[in-house]
PDB file of C-alpha atoms in Angstrom:
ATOM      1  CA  UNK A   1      14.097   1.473  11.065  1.00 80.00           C
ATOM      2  CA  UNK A   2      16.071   3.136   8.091  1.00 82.00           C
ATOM      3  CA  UNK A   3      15.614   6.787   7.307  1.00 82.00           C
ATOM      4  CA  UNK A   4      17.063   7.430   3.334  1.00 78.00           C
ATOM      5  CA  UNK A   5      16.146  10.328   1.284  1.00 81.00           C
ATOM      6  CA  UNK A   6      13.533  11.268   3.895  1.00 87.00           C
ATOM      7  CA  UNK A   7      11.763   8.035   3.569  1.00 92.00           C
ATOM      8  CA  UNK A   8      11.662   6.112   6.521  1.00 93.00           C
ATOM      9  CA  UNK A   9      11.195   2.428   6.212  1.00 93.00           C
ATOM     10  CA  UNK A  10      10.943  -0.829   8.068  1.00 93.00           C
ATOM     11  CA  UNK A  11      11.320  -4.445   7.950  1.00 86.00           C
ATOM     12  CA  UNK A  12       9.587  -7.185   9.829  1.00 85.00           C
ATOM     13  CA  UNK A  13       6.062  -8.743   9.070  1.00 87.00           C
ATOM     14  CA  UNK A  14       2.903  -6.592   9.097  1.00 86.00           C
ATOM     15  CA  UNK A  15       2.113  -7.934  12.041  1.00 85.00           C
ATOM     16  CA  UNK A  16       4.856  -6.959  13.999  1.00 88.00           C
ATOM     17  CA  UNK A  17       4.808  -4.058  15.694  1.00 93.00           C
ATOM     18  CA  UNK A  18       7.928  -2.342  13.780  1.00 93.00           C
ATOM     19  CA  UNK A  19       5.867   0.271  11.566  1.00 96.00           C
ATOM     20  CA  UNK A  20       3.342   1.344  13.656  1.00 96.00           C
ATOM     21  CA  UNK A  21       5.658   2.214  16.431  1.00 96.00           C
ATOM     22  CA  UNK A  22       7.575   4.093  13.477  1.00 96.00           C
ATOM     23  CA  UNK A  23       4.010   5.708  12.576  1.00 97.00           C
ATOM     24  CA  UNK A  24       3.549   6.867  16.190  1.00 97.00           C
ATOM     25  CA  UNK A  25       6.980   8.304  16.448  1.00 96.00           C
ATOM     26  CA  UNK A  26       7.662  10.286  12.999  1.00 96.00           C
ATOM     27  CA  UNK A  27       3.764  11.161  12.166  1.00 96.00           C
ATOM     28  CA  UNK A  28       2.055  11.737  15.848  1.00 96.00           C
ATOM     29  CA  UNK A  29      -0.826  13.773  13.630  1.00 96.00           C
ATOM     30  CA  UNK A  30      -1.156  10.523  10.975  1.00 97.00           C
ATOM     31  CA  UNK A  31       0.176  10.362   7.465  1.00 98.00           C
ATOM     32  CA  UNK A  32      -1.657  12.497   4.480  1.00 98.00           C
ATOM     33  CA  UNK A  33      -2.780   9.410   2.274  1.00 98.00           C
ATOM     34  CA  UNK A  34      -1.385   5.730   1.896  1.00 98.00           C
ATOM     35  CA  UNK A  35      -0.753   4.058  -1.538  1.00 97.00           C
ATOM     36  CA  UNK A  36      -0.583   0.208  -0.741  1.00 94.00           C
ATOM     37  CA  UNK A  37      -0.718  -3.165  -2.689  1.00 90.00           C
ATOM     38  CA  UNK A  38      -1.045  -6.459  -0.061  1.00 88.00           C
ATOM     39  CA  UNK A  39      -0.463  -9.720  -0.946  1.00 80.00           C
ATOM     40  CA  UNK A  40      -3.960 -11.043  -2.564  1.00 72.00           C
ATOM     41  CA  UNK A  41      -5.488 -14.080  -0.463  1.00 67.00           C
ATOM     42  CA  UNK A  42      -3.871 -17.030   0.886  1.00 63.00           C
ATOM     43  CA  UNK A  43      -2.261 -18.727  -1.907  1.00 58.00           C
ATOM     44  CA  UNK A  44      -0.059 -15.413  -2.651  1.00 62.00           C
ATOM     45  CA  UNK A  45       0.420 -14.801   0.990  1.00 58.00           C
ATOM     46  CA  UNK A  46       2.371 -18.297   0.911  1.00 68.00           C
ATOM     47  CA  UNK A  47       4.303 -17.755  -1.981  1.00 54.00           C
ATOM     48  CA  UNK A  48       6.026 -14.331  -0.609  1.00 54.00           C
ATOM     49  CA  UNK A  49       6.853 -16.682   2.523  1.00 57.00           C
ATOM     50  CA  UNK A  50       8.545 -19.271   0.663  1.00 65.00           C
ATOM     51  CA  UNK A  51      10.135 -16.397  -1.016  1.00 67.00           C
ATOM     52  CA  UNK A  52      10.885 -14.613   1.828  1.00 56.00           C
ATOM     53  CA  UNK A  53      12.725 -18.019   3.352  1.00 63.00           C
ATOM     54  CA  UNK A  54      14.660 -19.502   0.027  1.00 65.00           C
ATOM     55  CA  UNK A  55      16.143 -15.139   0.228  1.00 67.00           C
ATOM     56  CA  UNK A  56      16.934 -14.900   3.422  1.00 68.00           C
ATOM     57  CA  UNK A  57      16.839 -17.954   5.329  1.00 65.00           C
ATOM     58  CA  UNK A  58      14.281 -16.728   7.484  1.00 74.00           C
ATOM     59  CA  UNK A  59      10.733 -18.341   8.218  1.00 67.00           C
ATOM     60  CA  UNK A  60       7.760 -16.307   9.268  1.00 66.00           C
ATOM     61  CA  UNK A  61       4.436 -16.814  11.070  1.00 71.00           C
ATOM     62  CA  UNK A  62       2.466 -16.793   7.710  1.00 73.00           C
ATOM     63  CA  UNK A  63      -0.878 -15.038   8.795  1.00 74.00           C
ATOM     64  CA  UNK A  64      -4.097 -15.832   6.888  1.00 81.00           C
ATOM     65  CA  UNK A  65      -5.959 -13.327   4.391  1.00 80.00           C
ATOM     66  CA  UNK A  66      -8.569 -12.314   6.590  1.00 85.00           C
ATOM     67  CA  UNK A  67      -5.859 -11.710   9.801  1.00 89.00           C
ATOM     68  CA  UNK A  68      -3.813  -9.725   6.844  1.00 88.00           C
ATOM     69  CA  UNK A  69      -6.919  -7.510   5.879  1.00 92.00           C
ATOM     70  CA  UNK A  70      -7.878  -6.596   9.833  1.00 94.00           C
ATOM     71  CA  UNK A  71      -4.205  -5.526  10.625  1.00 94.00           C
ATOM     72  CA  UNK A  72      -4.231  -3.497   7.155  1.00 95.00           C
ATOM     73  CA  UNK A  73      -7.547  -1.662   8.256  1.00 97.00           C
ATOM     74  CA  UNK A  74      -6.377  -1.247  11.582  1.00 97.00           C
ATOM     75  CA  UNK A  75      -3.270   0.892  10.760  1.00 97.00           C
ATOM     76  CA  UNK A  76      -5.042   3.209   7.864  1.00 97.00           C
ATOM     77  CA  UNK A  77      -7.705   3.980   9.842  1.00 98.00           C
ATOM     78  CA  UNK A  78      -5.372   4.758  12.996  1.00 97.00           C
ATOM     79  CA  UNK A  79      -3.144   6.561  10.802  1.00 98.00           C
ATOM     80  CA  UNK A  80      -3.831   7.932   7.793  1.00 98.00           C
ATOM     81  CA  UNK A  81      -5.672  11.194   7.789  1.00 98.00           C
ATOM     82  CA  UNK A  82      -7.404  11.694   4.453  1.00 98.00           C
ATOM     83  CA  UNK A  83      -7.218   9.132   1.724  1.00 98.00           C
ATOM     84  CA  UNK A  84      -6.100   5.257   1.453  1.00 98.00           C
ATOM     85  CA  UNK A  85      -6.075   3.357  -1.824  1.00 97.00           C
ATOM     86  CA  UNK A  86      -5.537  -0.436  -1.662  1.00 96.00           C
ATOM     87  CA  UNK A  87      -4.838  -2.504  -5.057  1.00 93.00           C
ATOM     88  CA  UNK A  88      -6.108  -5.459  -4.698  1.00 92.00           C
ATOM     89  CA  UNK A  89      -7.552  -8.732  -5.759  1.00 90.00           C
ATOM     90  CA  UNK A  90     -11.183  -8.684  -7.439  1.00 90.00           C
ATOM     91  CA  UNK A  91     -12.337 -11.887  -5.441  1.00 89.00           C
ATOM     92  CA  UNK A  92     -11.034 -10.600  -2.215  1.00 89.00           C
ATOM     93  CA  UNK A  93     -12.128  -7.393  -2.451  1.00 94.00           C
ATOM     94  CA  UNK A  94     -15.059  -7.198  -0.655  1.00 95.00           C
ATOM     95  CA  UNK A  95     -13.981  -8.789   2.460  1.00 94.00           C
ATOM     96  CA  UNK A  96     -11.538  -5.496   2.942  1.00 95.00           C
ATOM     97  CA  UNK A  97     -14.083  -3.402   2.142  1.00 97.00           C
ATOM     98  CA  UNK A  98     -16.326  -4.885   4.243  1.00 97.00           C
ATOM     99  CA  UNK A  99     -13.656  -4.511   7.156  1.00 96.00           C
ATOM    100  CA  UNK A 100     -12.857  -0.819   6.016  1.00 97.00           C
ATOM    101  CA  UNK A 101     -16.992  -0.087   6.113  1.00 97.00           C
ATOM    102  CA  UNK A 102     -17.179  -1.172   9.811  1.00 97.00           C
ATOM    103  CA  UNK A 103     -14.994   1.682  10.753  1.00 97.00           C
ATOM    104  CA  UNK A 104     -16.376   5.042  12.347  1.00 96.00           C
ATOM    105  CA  UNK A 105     -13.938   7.101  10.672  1.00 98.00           C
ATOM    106  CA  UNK A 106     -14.413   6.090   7.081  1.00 98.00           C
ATOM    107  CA  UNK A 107     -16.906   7.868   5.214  1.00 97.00           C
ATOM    108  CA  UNK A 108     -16.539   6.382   1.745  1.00 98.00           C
ATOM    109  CA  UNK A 109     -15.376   3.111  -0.148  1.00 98.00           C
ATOM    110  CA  UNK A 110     -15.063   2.993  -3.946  1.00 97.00           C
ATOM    111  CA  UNK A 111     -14.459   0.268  -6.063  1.00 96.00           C
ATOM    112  CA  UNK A 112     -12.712   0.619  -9.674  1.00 94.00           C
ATOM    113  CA  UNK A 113     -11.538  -2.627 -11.361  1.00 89.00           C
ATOM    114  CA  UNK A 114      -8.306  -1.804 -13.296  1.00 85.00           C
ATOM    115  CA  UNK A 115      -5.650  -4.436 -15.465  1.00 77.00           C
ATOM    116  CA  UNK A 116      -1.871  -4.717 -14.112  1.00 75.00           C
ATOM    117  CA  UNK A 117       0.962  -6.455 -16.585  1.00 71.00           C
ATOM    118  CA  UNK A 118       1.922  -9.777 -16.237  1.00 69.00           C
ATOM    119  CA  UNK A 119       4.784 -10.510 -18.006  1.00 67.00           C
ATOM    120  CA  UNK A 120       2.932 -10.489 -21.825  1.00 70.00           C
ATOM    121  CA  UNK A 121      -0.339 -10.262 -20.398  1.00 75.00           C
ATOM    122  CA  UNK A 122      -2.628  -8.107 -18.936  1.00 76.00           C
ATOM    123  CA  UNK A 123      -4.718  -9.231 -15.505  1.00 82.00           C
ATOM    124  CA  UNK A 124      -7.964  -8.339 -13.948  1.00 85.00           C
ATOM    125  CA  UNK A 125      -7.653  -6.622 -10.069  1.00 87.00           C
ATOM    126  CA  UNK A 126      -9.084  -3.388  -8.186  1.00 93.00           C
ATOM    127  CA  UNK A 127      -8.663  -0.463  -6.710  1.00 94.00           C
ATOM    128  CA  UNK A 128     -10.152   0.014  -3.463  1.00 96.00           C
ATOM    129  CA  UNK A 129     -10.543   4.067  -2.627  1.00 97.00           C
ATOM    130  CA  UNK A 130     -11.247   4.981   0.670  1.00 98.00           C
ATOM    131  CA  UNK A 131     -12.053   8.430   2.466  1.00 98.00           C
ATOM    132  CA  UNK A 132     -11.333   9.154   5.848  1.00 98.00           C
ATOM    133  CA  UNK A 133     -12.061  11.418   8.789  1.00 97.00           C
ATOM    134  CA  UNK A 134     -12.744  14.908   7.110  1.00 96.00           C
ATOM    135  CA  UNK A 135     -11.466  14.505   3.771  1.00 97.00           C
ATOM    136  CA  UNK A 136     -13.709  15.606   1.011  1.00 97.00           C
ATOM    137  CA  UNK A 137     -15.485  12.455  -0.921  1.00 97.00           C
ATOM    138  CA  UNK A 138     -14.283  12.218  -4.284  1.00 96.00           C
ATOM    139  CA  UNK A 139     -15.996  10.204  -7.385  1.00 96.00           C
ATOM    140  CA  UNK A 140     -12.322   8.364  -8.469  1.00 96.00           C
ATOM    141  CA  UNK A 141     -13.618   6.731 -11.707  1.00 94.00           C
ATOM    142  CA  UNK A 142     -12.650   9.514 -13.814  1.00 93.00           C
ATOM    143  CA  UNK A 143      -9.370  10.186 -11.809  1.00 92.00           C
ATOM    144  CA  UNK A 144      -8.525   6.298 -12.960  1.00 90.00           C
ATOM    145  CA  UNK A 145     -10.160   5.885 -16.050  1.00 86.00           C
ATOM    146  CA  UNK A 146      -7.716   4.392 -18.405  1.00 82.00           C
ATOM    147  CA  UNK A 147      -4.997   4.347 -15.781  1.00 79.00           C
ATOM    148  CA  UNK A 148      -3.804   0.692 -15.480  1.00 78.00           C
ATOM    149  CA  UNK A 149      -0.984  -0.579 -13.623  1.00 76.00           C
ATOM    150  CA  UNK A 150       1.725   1.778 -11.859  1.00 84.00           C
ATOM    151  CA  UNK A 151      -0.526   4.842 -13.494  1.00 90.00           C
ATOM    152  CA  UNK A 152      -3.088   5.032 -11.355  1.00 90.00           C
ATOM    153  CA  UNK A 153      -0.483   6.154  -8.901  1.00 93.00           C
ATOM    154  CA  UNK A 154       0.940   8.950 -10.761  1.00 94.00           C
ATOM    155  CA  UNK A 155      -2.518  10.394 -11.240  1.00 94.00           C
ATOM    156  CA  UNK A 156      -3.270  10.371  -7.895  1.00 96.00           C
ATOM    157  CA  UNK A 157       0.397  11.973  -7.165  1.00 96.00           C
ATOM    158  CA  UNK A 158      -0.427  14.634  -9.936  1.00 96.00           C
ATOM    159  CA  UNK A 159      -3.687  15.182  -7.801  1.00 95.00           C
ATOM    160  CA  UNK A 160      -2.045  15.534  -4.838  1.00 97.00           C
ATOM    161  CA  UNK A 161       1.121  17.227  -5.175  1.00 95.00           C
ATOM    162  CA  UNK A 162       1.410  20.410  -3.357  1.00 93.00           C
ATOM    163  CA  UNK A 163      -1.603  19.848  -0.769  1.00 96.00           C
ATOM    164  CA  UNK A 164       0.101  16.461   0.634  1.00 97.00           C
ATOM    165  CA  UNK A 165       3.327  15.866   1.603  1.00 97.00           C
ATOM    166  CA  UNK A 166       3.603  11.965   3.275  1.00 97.00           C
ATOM    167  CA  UNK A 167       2.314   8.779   2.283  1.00 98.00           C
ATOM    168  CA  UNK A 168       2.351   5.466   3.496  1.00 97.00           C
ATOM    169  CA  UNK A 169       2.918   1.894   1.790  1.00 95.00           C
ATOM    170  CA  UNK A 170       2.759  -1.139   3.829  1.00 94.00           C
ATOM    171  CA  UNK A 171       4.249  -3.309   1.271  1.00 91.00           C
ATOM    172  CA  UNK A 172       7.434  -1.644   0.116  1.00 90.00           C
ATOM    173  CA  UNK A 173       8.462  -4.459  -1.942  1.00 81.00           C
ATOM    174  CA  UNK A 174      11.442  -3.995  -4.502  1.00 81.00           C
ATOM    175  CA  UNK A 175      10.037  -0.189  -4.667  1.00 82.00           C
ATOM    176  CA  UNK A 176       7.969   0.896  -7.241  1.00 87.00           C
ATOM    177  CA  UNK A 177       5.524   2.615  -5.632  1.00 91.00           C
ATOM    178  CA  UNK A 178       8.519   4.087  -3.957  1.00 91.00           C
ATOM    179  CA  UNK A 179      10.008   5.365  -6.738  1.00 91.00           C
ATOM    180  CA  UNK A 180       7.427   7.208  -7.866  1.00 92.00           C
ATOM    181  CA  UNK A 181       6.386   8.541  -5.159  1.00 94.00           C
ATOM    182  CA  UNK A 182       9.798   9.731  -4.586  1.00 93.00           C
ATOM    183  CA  UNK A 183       9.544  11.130  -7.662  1.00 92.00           C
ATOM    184  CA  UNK A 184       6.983  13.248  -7.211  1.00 94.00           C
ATOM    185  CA  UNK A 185       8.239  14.650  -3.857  1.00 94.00           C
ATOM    186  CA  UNK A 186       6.994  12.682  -1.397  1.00 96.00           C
ATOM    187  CA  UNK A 187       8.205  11.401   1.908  1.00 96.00           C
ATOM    188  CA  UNK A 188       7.102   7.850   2.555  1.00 95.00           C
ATOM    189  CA  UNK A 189       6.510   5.744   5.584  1.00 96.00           C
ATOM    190  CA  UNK A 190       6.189   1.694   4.987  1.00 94.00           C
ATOM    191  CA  UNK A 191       7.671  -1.929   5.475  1.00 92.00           C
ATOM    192  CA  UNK A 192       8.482  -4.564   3.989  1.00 85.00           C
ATOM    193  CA  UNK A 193       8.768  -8.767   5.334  1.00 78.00           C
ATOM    194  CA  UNK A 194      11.420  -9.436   3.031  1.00 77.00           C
ATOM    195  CA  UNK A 195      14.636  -7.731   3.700  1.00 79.00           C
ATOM    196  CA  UNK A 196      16.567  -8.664   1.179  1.00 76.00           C
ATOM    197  CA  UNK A 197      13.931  -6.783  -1.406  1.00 73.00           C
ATOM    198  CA  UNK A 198      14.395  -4.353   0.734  1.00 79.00           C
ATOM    199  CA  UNK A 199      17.721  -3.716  -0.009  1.00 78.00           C
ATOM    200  CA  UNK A 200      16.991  -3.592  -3.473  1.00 78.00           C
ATOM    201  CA  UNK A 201      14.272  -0.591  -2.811  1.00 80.00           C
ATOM    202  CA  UNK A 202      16.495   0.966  -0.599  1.00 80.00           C
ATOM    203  CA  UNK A 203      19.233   0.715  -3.425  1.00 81.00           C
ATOM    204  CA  UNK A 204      17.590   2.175  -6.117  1.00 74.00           C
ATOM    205  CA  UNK A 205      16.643   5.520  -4.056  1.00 73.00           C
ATOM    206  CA  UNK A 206      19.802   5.825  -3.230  1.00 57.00           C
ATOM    207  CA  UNK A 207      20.709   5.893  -6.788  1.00 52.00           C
ATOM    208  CA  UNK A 208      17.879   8.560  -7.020  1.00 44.00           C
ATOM    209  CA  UNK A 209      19.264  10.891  -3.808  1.00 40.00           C
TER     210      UNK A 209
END
């Protein structure tokens, strides 16, 4: 575990055991809302293993799509207190939700497609918004109308600045989400497989603190 800047982060895969005992020990009472974007079905989980091995020399027990969405479920409905949005792919979106649905503390699940840049292009995925416990439903569509890409998160950081204070990301990656959030004041709990993109994250808030 690695505390910078008030973030605390982890590395390991998802199904390790590394974040949530982080989860348990830093946020007993949950984390306010968790901003997350997992690796979309099989063929991408594969890819960020291969990656993962040719930059660090380390091989993983890949885990499937559908182990991947249970274990994602699993922690945001264990501990996240209010609101969990999930970008994700359009043609595996409704196994997740499907997962999220069978929960007893979720009490809503939206889906907004949005676009995310490519290189040149612009791509087709989702946003899945979830409600949880007591929170108050909200209709998102306006809140992401027009808000493609890395957007959508500053809206929902302009929404919740000054009522929240910690979020969590599961898939830290090089830090993007991280950087905005950081940005906008607040503390973040997450992981990420690949250490050596962790560094990178981890390097650029320094830069920032």
């Amino acid at each position: 575990m690695i505390t910078v800047n008030g973030h605390i982060l982890t590395n390991g895969n998802i199904s390790g055991d590394q974040l949530t005992t982080a989860l348990s020990s830093n946020y007993p009472n949950g984390v306010d809302w968790c901003y997350t974007d997992p690796p979309w079905g099989n063929g991408n989980l594969k890819y960020w293993a291969t990656i993962n091995k040719k930059m660090t020399n380390t091989s993983i027990n890949q885990i499937d799509q559908y182990t991947l969405e249970d274990r994602v479920v699993d922690i945001f409905t264990t501990y996240v207190r209010n609101y969990t949005f999930v970008v994700y792919g359009v043609k595996e979106a409704e196994s997740l939700m499907a997962k999220a649905r069978s929960k007893g503390n979720v009490r809503d699940v939206q889906y907004i497609e949005k676009k995310y840049n490519a290189g040149s292009k612009w791509l087709k995925n989702c946003i899945i918004c979830i409600t949880l416990n007591d929170a108050p439903v909200v209709d998102w569509v306006p809140v992401f109308s027009g808000q493609h890409g890395i957007n959508g998160l500053k809206s929902i950081c302009k929404m919740f600045s000054g009522k929240y204070s910690s979020c969590l990301d599961m898939f830290i990656g090089v830090g993007h989400y991280l950087n905005v959030l950081d940005s906008y004041g607040f503390k973040v709990i997450g992981n990420e497989l690949n250490r050596a993109r962790l560094s990178k994250a981890l390097a650029n808030i320094d830069k920032i603190a």
